[in-house]
């Protein structure tokens, strides 16, 4: 690392069915601040925890996480703590890229803790999930704008989901100083400081799509153009956002 280029780090996970009803992890490799730990799983599922070994990402850093689930494997990935985007010595933006690939008959639960945009930070997050036609996915994203009592940094987050090569979701959120006008107005977050979404991909949604509806205050569920559904929510803080998303997910099970 240096003040000009920042930290470059990549973490890789490969999960695959072991042919005996379980899931093996032939690849589990992290670099620098991206440490991976296998934890106790169950019912044929492998579980991995992403452990941040240092603060960040800072300005100029570029983190990449890649997870692939093959051969009818089942994988659940979480993180040990929230990720905090912080300002660095350089004025360059930080980047955090997530790439997920799920094969036919495989299943991935991608459930990291919140991403917090601290004051004066500048972070670009890019998440892309590519799924085969018979894959299953639960993907949760939560963003918190500022720590307690502080204004947020600049956060740009793009989420793309493709099923069998077809895009079913491609959305971008930009918040904080320098973001397009109106992001915090009545048509945007309305002064709330926590925003999140859950993407559900299930083959049965192809014949029994989810009905669009409001899920209490600040949350909606809508069907996507494929065997998938999207829950979007805003809340005053991270605790209430998690509660809303958990309730939404339970209502769709």
XYZ file of C-alpha atoms in Angstrom:
253
model
C 0.000 0.000 0.000
C 1.012 3.620 -0.543
C -0.764 6.945 -0.323
C -1.164 7.121 -4.095
C -2.514 3.713 -5.021
C -4.130 2.406 -1.830
C -4.667 -1.286 -1.037
C -5.530 -3.916 -3.658
C -7.033 -7.109 -2.222
C -9.084 -10.038 -3.533
C -10.967 -12.817 -1.765
C -12.124 -15.964 -3.602
C -14.634 -18.621 -2.621
C -15.524 -21.742 -4.602
C -18.196 -24.038 -3.189
C -19.377 -27.244 -4.837
C -21.571 -30.191 -3.975
C -19.550 -33.160 -2.749
C -21.884 -35.811 -4.187
C -22.909 -36.968 -0.677
C -25.409 -34.244 0.163
C -22.803 -31.832 1.513
C -20.833 -28.874 0.171
C -17.047 -28.643 -0.068
C -14.902 -25.511 -0.288
C -11.989 -26.300 -2.635
C -11.084 -22.584 -2.808
C -11.141 -20.270 0.213
C -8.492 -17.596 -0.190
C -8.237 -14.010 1.032
C -5.635 -11.274 0.766
C -4.651 -8.487 3.147
C -7.768 -6.997 4.743
C -10.072 -9.650 3.227
C -9.808 -12.737 5.446
C -12.152 -15.716 5.022
C -13.116 -18.194 7.737
C -15.199 -21.331 7.390
C -17.764 -21.690 10.172
C -20.029 -24.534 11.160
C -22.705 -25.186 8.551
C -25.665 -27.527 8.491
C -28.081 -29.455 6.264
C -25.571 -29.735 3.421
C -24.693 -26.048 3.532
C -21.190 -24.558 3.769
C -20.838 -21.302 5.700
C -18.129 -18.682 5.291
C -17.475 -15.509 7.271
C -15.692 -12.524 5.746
C -13.508 -10.979 8.432
C -12.053 -7.502 7.885
C -8.452 -7.572 9.099
C -8.083 -3.762 9.004
C -10.133 -0.591 8.576
C -11.495 0.286 5.200
C -11.958 0.579 2.415
C -10.098 3.889 2.482
C -9.815 6.342 -0.395
C -7.864 4.729 -3.230
C -8.415 1.133 -2.037
C -9.847 -1.517 -4.378
C -11.346 -4.641 -2.771
C -12.783 -7.542 -4.790
C -14.758 -10.533 -3.530
C -15.617 -13.432 -5.853
C -17.902 -16.298 -4.873
C -18.871 -19.227 -7.105
C -21.274 -22.042 -6.230
C -21.203 -25.088 -8.520
C -22.429 -28.691 -8.754
C -25.551 -28.253 -6.604
C -23.549 -26.754 -3.740
C -25.122 -24.628 -1.024
C -23.224 -21.662 0.374
C -24.024 -19.002 2.983
C -21.684 -16.010 3.257
C -21.805 -13.384 5.995
C -19.422 -10.854 7.506
C -18.175 -10.519 11.052
C -18.883 -6.791 11.297
C -20.108 -3.813 9.323
C -17.890 -2.418 6.573
C -17.022 1.254 7.087
C -15.988 3.388 4.119
C -13.474 5.974 5.376
C -11.558 8.868 3.818
C -7.953 8.093 2.930
C -4.752 10.018 2.311
C -5.601 10.180 -1.380
C -8.616 11.991 -2.835
C -9.344 9.049 -5.122
C -12.538 7.080 -4.580
C -12.405 3.596 -3.106
C -13.897 0.623 -4.954
C -15.543 -2.540 -3.671
C -16.470 -5.119 -6.313
C -18.508 -8.257 -5.623
C -18.937 -10.965 -8.269
C -21.281 -13.905 -7.630
C -21.788 -16.927 -9.902
C -24.346 -19.634 -9.134
C -24.739 -22.761 -11.262
C -27.882 -24.722 -12.095
C -29.205 -26.455 -8.991
C -26.865 -24.515 -6.667
C -27.849 -22.014 -3.975
C -26.174 -18.923 -2.487
C -27.169 -16.814 0.509
C -25.163 -13.572 0.384
C -25.831 -11.816 3.693
C -23.096 -9.333 4.665
C -23.476 -6.813 7.467
C -24.184 -3.147 6.741
C -21.981 -0.855 4.696
C -21.524 2.470 6.498
C -20.580 5.581 4.520
C -18.552 7.772 6.902
C -18.138 11.512 6.467
C -15.731 12.591 3.670
C -15.457 9.060 2.259
C -16.051 8.262 -1.421
C -16.914 4.654 -2.272
C -18.120 2.945 -5.445
C -19.697 -0.479 -4.872
C -20.386 -2.812 -7.805
C -22.238 -6.084 -7.215
C -22.950 -8.467 -10.071
C -24.707 -11.821 -9.726
C -24.846 -14.262 -12.674
C -27.131 -17.241 -12.212
C -28.044 -20.272 -14.279
C -31.736 -20.891 -14.966
C -32.151 -23.317 -12.053
C -30.041 -21.423 -9.492
C -31.297 -20.000 -6.194
C -30.178 -16.773 -4.523
C -30.855 -14.672 -1.438
C -28.866 -11.425 -1.662
C -29.097 -8.699 0.959
C -27.564 -5.233 0.746
C -27.790 -2.596 3.478
C -26.267 0.880 3.347
C -26.129 3.325 6.244
C -25.430 6.962 5.433
C -23.133 8.302 8.131
C -22.261 7.139 11.607
C -24.225 8.429 14.582
C -24.490 12.205 14.442
C -22.435 12.723 11.267
C -23.169 13.506 7.640
C -22.537 10.733 5.105
C -19.773 10.484 2.566
C -20.398 9.908 -1.134
C -21.712 6.424 -1.896
C -22.473 5.021 -5.333
C -23.821 1.478 -5.425
C -24.763 -0.534 -8.508
C -26.466 -3.942 -8.372
C -26.923 -6.180 -11.427
C -28.571 -9.605 -11.460
C -28.590 -11.824 -14.552
C -30.414 -15.143 -14.916
C -29.500 -17.427 -17.825
C -27.717 -14.486 -19.456
C -30.694 -12.133 -19.171
C -30.610 -9.043 -16.959
C -33.532 -9.009 -14.516
C -32.231 -6.136 -12.371
C -29.754 -3.324 -13.009
C -30.062 -0.422 -10.590
C -27.783 2.277 -9.218
C -28.057 4.353 -6.060
C -26.009 7.503 -5.490
C -26.126 9.378 -2.183
C -24.185 12.002 -0.287
C -22.226 15.122 -1.297
C -22.060 15.538 -5.053
C -24.831 13.023 -5.769
C -27.604 14.039 -8.185
C -30.122 16.413 -6.643
C -33.139 14.950 -4.897
C -31.508 11.840 -3.439
C -32.559 12.918 0.074
C -35.873 14.498 -0.884
C -39.442 13.155 -0.761
C -38.906 11.161 -3.975
C -35.659 9.698 -2.603
C -34.805 8.715 0.956
C -36.974 11.395 2.537
C -34.391 12.186 5.202
C -33.908 8.556 6.231
C -30.368 7.313 6.645
C -30.594 3.558 6.016
C -31.521 1.904 2.724
C -31.477 -1.731 1.701
C -32.751 -4.419 -0.611
C -33.140 -8.162 -0.826
C -33.071 -10.012 -4.131
C -34.705 -13.444 -4.144
C -34.217 -15.812 -7.074
C -36.201 -19.043 -6.965
C -37.145 -21.222 -9.972
C -40.723 -21.575 -8.661
C -41.234 -17.820 -9.060
C -41.296 -18.496 -12.822
C -44.755 -20.095 -12.511
C -45.869 -18.448 -9.251
C -44.551 -14.868 -9.355
C -44.572 -12.723 -6.251
C -47.349 -10.130 -6.109
C -46.308 -6.480 -5.824
C -47.284 -5.023 -2.471
C -46.352 -2.605 0.286
C -44.733 -4.242 3.323
C -45.382 -1.793 6.121
C -43.803 1.624 6.440
C -40.926 2.158 3.997
C -40.791 -1.251 2.285
C -42.176 -2.726 -0.931
C -41.833 -6.019 -2.780
C -42.035 -6.221 -6.574
C -41.680 -9.136 -9.015
C -38.795 -8.965 -11.479
C -38.799 -10.009 -15.137
C -37.718 -13.558 -14.353
C -38.029 -16.055 -11.468
C -37.069 -13.329 -8.995
C -38.390 -10.674 -6.627
C -36.980 -7.477 -5.137
C -37.626 -6.065 -1.681
C -36.646 -2.402 -1.243
C -36.714 -0.592 2.093
C -35.699 2.653 3.786
C -35.528 3.288 7.524
C -34.252 5.874 10.017
C -31.388 3.640 11.194
C -29.621 0.317 10.636
C -31.473 -1.573 13.375
C -34.896 -0.770 12.009
C -33.766 -1.437 8.441
C -32.653 -4.966 9.386
C -35.939 -5.584 11.152
C -37.937 -4.488 8.102
C -35.883 -6.647 5.720
C -36.072 -9.695 8.003
C -39.834 -9.366 8.231
C -40.079 -9.004 4.457
C -37.973 -12.105 3.869
C -40.058 -14.110 6.350
C -43.249 -13.103 4.535
C -41.876 -14.543 1.280
C -40.745 -17.900 2.718
